[in-house]
Amino acid sequence: MKRIISVAAIALLALSSGNAIGYETDVHYGLTRWLARSAGFSEVEADEIARANERTDTGALDAKHAMIWRLCMLRDKNASARTRILHFRSQNPVPKDPPDRPVSHTESFAWLEVKTILNEHGTDSADRLNRFGQALHGLQDALSHAGIPDTVAICSRQWMWAHPEERGGYRSHQADLTYKDVPSCMTMAAITYDATSLMARNLGRGKAERFSRWAHDVELFCRADSKSGKVDWFRRRGMGQLAKPIVRTTSLRAGIEFYDDVPDLDLLPKMANLKPIATDIMLSEIVDATRSDLKSSPVPSDVRDWFNEFFQSWFAADQQGITEVASRFFAESVEVWPGARLKPRMSAAFLLYWRIRDHGQAEDLAFRENAFTATLTSEQFLPPTSDWQSYLIRERAQERPFLLVQRDGPKGVEYIAFAVLKRAPTDVIIFVAQPGAKALEITQASSIVVH
């Protein structure tokens, strides 16, 4: 028998999610690859452009924990500067208030890297395509990130990058979804195709047709509003084997089937002797800096044991048992941003929100007007498991299921856990625990989408 579960409380949980968001795998790999083939590149060349583009996001899955720690909590200038280059092509660097560093694809900085690579002569073509793919990523994100970066409450206002309020704000996945803004998606595809066509011509691949030849196909892509819809689009264009892996980690609602057991997209390079792209270098620097932080300020073993027990209890509980988990580990009032607090019932809903199997559906429920009357069946949640680590992406700095650090807060020492779920790999979930009425209790809970 299916158990019906009310998600009235879940509707408020978008308030605790922060987003530094952009287009996802369907754009950065799938559409980019198809456009590169349409512009005249071979399968291998188009795959390399798309692979480097997508690795700018996916290559960071196990390092996002460290990235948020260094960027959001420690105001790491290097991390913020690199994030600007790779994802937020603002003309002006940090530290500056958000209104002083808007993002726009029409600014010279947005195009600088692409134009520099297009104008090269005599460089290795494979390495050039590799760098070109990454350069396209930042240019594409300049469309989804366009505007004044929103302020992420738990982060430094002058340092953090986030999606602008007019495009959903830092609490929404709206800008990930091409169907939410078809004109911007069309513009993104057009400039991607034009730049890729110039690269193809520069490398002697011939003259490509005008973008108008492909505009109808692209519009169908932009309007597809589910994973199943995008899978159908890719299959109809000769990308059948890649279709499901492309959409698996996107924030789209599932559609006619779930994609839990779909294999990861193969992003290993097919060309030989490629140099590391800037993303790989940046992440190594951030992870190494985080390891130094952990060495200089190690977290007590009993605190780690407490967090291990929390995560195990969270994923082992059924939907009804989540309330007991929240009562056991959360403070009586949990802060989601300054001045906004969750009571016990809402703290349980926060944990339940992240157990919804279809993350696209969770996002939709959280933001639509009639969410308070919505219900879900027990089959629409991740099943309880004693193997709690299997639901999490292991982080790189400590090679553990979650990153655990400590810092001095305004009310004493704070222990901060950063976790990334496999079913929501663009979200970093953050729990802050402090000594309180219980030996330890979670006093803050939030999330930031990083890609």
PDB file of N, CA, C and O in Angstrom, residues 14 90 313 335 427 447:
ATOM      1  N   ALA A  14      12.312  26.085   0.015  1.00  0.00           N
ATOM      2  CA  ALA A  14      13.097  26.848  -0.942  1.00  0.00           C
ATOM      3  C   ALA A  14      13.759  28.035  -0.270  1.00  0.00           C
ATOM      4  O   ALA A  14      14.779  28.531  -0.725  1.00  0.00           O
ATOM      5  N   SER A  90      31.454  38.753 -15.091  1.00  0.00           N
ATOM      6  CA  SER A  90      31.240  40.159 -14.769  1.00  0.00           C
ATOM      7  C   SER A  90      32.459  40.965 -15.200  1.00  0.00           C
ATOM      8  O   SER A  90      33.595  40.493 -15.071  1.00  0.00           O
ATOM      9  N   SER A 313      21.325   8.342  10.672  1.00  0.00           N
ATOM     10  CA  SER A 313      19.930   8.381  11.138  1.00  0.00           C
ATOM     11  C   SER A 313      19.023   9.014  10.099  1.00  0.00           C
ATOM     12  O   SER A 313      17.888   8.562   9.879  1.00  0.00           O
ATOM     13  N   GLU A 335      18.301  28.322  12.268  1.00  0.00           N
ATOM     14  CA  GLU A 335      18.419  29.484  11.386  1.00  0.00           C
ATOM     15  C   GLU A 335      18.704  29.056   9.955  1.00  0.00           C
ATOM     16  O   GLU A 335      19.574  28.218   9.706  1.00  0.00           O
ATOM     17  N   ASP A 427      23.893  20.686  -5.629  1.00  0.00           N
ATOM     18  CA  ASP A 427      23.576  21.325  -4.355  1.00  0.00           C
ATOM     19  C   ASP A 427      24.573  20.929  -3.278  1.00  0.00           C
ATOM     20  O   ASP A 427      24.832  19.735  -3.076  1.00  0.00           O
ATOM     21  N   SER A 447      21.514  25.470   1.947  1.00  0.00           N
ATOM     22  CA  SER A 447      22.140  24.822   0.785  1.00  0.00           C
ATOM     23  C   SER A 447      22.484  25.877  -0.246  1.00  0.00           C
ATOM     24  O   SER A 447      21.869  26.954  -0.302  1.00  0.00           O
TER      25      SER A 447
END
